[in-house]
């Protein structure tokens, strides 16, 4: 397996920027990793915040311990500005992942041609 495919697979399957670390492109790797980690941190924070709120409501007795009631609360959409920030974070994560895959393949291919 050549270097470009290996780097693209590492970037696709591990984390954005991992393929760049493999190719020793540390600045690009750090930028992709930081952008992806920041977006992932925000998404995880919002998910855990919503889960904590639902569990507190269950413990206080506001919500019955019923699968249907809990499912409705989980699937309830976020308020306007929160939904927009959530979507932006999701988009940043997706775009950085795709850029990481394509760019690590491109860099690996150019390094192969330079050798």
PDB file of C-alpha atoms in Angstrom:
ATOM      1  CA  UNK A   1       0.000   0.000   0.000  1.00  0.00           C
ATOM      2  CA  UNK A   2       1.490   3.312  -1.012  1.00  0.00           C
ATOM      3  CA  UNK A   3       2.012   6.315   1.241  1.00  0.00           C
ATOM      4  CA  UNK A   4      -0.896   8.406  -0.081  1.00  0.00           C
ATOM      5  CA  UNK A   5      -3.528   5.712   0.477  1.00  0.00           C
ATOM      6  CA  UNK A   6      -2.106   4.862   3.887  1.00  0.00           C
ATOM      7  CA  UNK A   7      -2.193   8.524   4.984  1.00  0.00           C
ATOM      8  CA  UNK A   8      -5.746   8.992   3.682  1.00  0.00           C
ATOM      9  CA  UNK A   9      -6.938   5.877   5.497  1.00  0.00           C
ATOM     10  CA  UNK A  10      -5.276   6.952   8.727  1.00  0.00           C
ATOM     11  CA  UNK A  11      -6.906  10.359   8.431  1.00  0.00           C
ATOM     12  CA  UNK A  12     -10.292   8.825   7.627  1.00  0.00           C
ATOM     13  CA  UNK A  13     -10.335   6.101  10.258  1.00  0.00           C
ATOM     14  CA  UNK A  14      -8.427   7.620  13.176  1.00  0.00           C
ATOM     15  CA  UNK A  15      -8.994  11.389  13.367  1.00  0.00           C
ATOM     16  CA  UNK A  16      -8.571  14.408  11.080  1.00  0.00           C
ATOM     17  CA  UNK A  17      -4.918  15.351  11.004  1.00  0.00           C
ATOM     18  CA  UNK A  18      -3.606  11.887  11.865  1.00  0.00           C
ATOM     19  CA  UNK A  19      -2.624  11.300   8.245  1.00  0.00           C
ATOM     20  CA  UNK A  20      -0.720  14.582   8.264  1.00  0.00           C
ATOM     21  CA  UNK A  21       1.165  13.513  11.399  1.00  0.00           C
ATOM     22  CA  UNK A  22       2.024  10.287   9.569  1.00  0.00           C
ATOM     23  CA  UNK A  23       3.373  12.346   6.665  1.00  0.00           C
ATOM     24  CA  UNK A  24       5.301  14.623   9.075  1.00  0.00           C
ATOM     25  CA  UNK A  25       3.280  17.728   8.163  1.00  0.00           C
ATOM     26  CA  UNK A  26       2.898  18.884  11.747  1.00  0.00           C
ATOM     27  CA  UNK A  27       1.438  22.370  11.260  1.00  0.00           C
ATOM     28  CA  UNK A  28      -1.366  21.138   8.989  1.00  0.00           C
ATOM     29  CA  UNK A  29      -1.949  18.237  11.340  1.00  0.00           C
ATOM     30  CA  UNK A  30      -2.195  20.519  14.352  1.00  0.00           C
ATOM     31  CA  UNK A  31      -4.647  22.863  12.603  1.00  0.00           C
ATOM     32  CA  UNK A  32      -6.935  20.043  11.473  1.00  0.00           C
ATOM     33  CA  UNK A  33      -6.734  18.288  14.818  1.00  0.00           C
ATOM     34  CA  UNK A  34      -7.492  21.453  16.800  1.00  0.00           C
ATOM     35  CA  UNK A  35     -10.453  22.399  14.604  1.00  0.00           C
ATOM     36  CA  UNK A  36     -11.887  18.894  14.783  1.00  0.00           C
ATOM     37  CA  UNK A  37     -11.242  18.498  18.499  1.00  0.00           C
ATOM     38  CA  UNK A  38     -12.851  21.856  19.239  1.00  0.00           C
ATOM     39  CA  UNK A  39     -15.949  20.984  17.244  1.00  0.00           C
ATOM     40  CA  UNK A  40     -16.117  17.524  18.791  1.00  0.00           C
ATOM     41  CA  UNK A  41     -15.716  18.997  22.277  1.00  0.00           C
ATOM     42  CA  UNK A  42     -18.611  21.402  21.684  1.00  0.00           C
ATOM     43  CA  UNK A  43     -20.851  18.636  20.309  1.00  0.00           C
ATOM     44  CA  UNK A  44     -20.062  16.298  23.206  1.00  0.00           C
ATOM     45  CA  UNK A  45     -20.602  19.115  25.714  1.00  0.00           C
ATOM     46  CA  UNK A  46     -24.057  19.879  24.313  1.00  0.00           C
ATOM     47  CA  UNK A  47     -25.030  16.200  24.190  1.00  0.00           C
ATOM     48  CA  UNK A  48     -23.956  15.598  27.793  1.00  0.00           C
ATOM     49  CA  UNK A  49     -25.646  18.818  28.895  1.00  0.00           C
ATOM     50  CA  UNK A  50     -28.944  17.646  27.404  1.00  0.00           C
ATOM     51  CA  UNK A  51     -28.537  14.167  28.904  1.00  0.00           C
ATOM     52  CA  UNK A  52     -27.819  15.648  32.339  1.00  0.00           C
ATOM     53  CA  UNK A  53     -30.879  17.884  32.124  1.00  0.00           C
ATOM     54  CA  UNK A  54     -33.101  14.935  31.204  1.00  0.00           C
ATOM     55  CA  UNK A  55     -31.661  12.746  33.976  1.00  0.00           C
ATOM     56  CA  UNK A  56     -32.229  15.521  36.549  1.00  0.00           C
ATOM     57  CA  UNK A  57     -35.837  15.847  35.393  1.00  0.00           C
ATOM     58  CA  UNK A  58     -36.300  12.093  35.743  1.00  0.00           C
ATOM     59  CA  UNK A  59     -34.799  12.083  39.243  1.00  0.00           C
ATOM     60  CA  UNK A  60     -36.976  14.984  40.387  1.00  0.00           C
ATOM     61  CA  UNK A  61     -40.105  13.255  39.091  1.00  0.00           C
ATOM     62  CA  UNK A  62     -40.994  15.830  36.433  1.00  0.00           C
ATOM     63  CA  UNK A  63     -40.677  13.181  33.732  1.00  0.00           C
ATOM     64  CA  UNK A  64     -41.936   9.610  34.179  1.00  0.00           C
ATOM     65  CA  UNK A  65     -39.432   6.813  33.783  1.00  0.00           C
ATOM     66  CA  UNK A  66     -40.898   5.841  30.422  1.00  0.00           C
ATOM     67  CA  UNK A  67     -39.040   5.123  27.204  1.00  0.00           C
ATOM     68  CA  UNK A  68     -41.509   7.058  25.053  1.00  0.00           C
ATOM     69  CA  UNK A  69     -41.350  10.198  27.226  1.00  0.00           C
ATOM     70  CA  UNK A  70     -37.556  10.113  27.340  1.00  0.00           C
ATOM     71  CA  UNK A  71     -37.343   9.541  23.560  1.00  0.00           C
ATOM     72  CA  UNK A  72     -39.558  12.570  22.948  1.00  0.00           C
ATOM     73  CA  UNK A  73     -37.308  14.764  25.092  1.00  0.00           C
ATOM     74  CA  UNK A  74     -34.161  13.500  23.398  1.00  0.00           C
ATOM     75  CA  UNK A  75     -35.533  14.101  19.909  1.00  0.00           C
ATOM     76  CA  UNK A  76     -36.902  17.560  20.770  1.00  0.00           C
ATOM     77  CA  UNK A  77     -35.000  20.123  18.663  1.00  0.00           C
ATOM     78  CA  UNK A  78     -32.654  22.630  20.245  1.00  0.00           C
ATOM     79  CA  UNK A  79     -33.650  26.301  20.494  1.00  0.00           C
ATOM     80  CA  UNK A  80     -32.719  28.521  17.515  1.00  0.00           C
ATOM     81  CA  UNK A  81     -29.260  29.857  18.339  1.00  0.00           C
ATOM     82  CA  UNK A  82     -28.159  26.616  20.002  1.00  0.00           C
ATOM     83  CA  UNK A  83     -29.264  24.620  16.972  1.00  0.00           C
ATOM     84  CA  UNK A  84     -27.318  26.929  14.690  1.00  0.00           C
ATOM     85  CA  UNK A  85     -24.149  26.635  16.800  1.00  0.00           C
ATOM     86  CA  UNK A  86     -24.604  22.853  16.959  1.00  0.00           C
ATOM     87  CA  UNK A  87     -24.969  22.664  13.174  1.00  0.00           C
ATOM     88  CA  UNK A  88     -21.909  24.856  12.641  1.00  0.00           C
ATOM     89  CA  UNK A  89     -19.832  22.631  14.927  1.00  0.00           C
ATOM     90  CA  UNK A  90     -21.076  19.553  13.082  1.00  0.00           C
ATOM     91  CA  UNK A  91     -20.219  21.163   9.752  1.00  0.00           C
ATOM     92  CA  UNK A  92     -16.729  22.146  10.955  1.00  0.00           C
ATOM     93  CA  UNK A  93     -16.105  18.566  12.072  1.00  0.00           C
ATOM     94  CA  UNK A  94     -17.327  17.105   8.773  1.00  0.00           C
ATOM     95  CA  UNK A  95     -15.425  19.571   6.589  1.00  0.00           C
ATOM     96  CA  UNK A  96     -12.186  19.191   8.528  1.00  0.00           C
ATOM     97  CA  UNK A  97     -12.504  15.410   8.289  1.00  0.00           C
ATOM     98  CA  UNK A  98     -13.006  15.546   4.516  1.00  0.00           C
ATOM     99  CA  UNK A  99     -10.206  18.081   4.057  1.00  0.00           C
ATOM    100  CA  UNK A 100      -7.937  15.893   6.179  1.00  0.00           C
ATOM    101  CA  UNK A 101      -8.601  12.858   4.001  1.00  0.00           C
ATOM    102  CA  UNK A 102      -8.202  14.652   0.676  1.00  0.00           C
ATOM    103  CA  UNK A 103      -5.179  16.707   1.703  1.00  0.00           C
ATOM    104  CA  UNK A 104      -3.303  13.795   3.264  1.00  0.00           C
ATOM    105  CA  UNK A 105      -3.851  11.825   0.052  1.00  0.00           C
ATOM    106  CA  UNK A 106      -2.625  14.797  -1.997  1.00  0.00           C
ATOM    107  CA  UNK A 107       0.470  15.313   0.163  1.00  0.00           C
ATOM    108  CA  UNK A 108       1.275  11.595   0.183  1.00  0.00           C
ATOM    109  CA  UNK A 109       0.932  11.471  -3.590  1.00  0.00           C
ATOM    110  CA  UNK A 110       3.206  14.502  -4.061  1.00  0.00           C
ATOM    111  CA  UNK A 111       5.815  13.061  -1.672  1.00  0.00           C
ATOM    112  CA  UNK A 112       5.797   9.834  -3.669  1.00  0.00           C
ATOM    113  CA  UNK A 113       6.379  11.764  -6.905  1.00  0.00           C
ATOM    114  CA  UNK A 114       9.194  13.829  -5.354  1.00  0.00           C
ATOM    115  CA  UNK A 115      11.126  10.722  -4.273  1.00  0.00           C
TER     116      UNK A 115
END
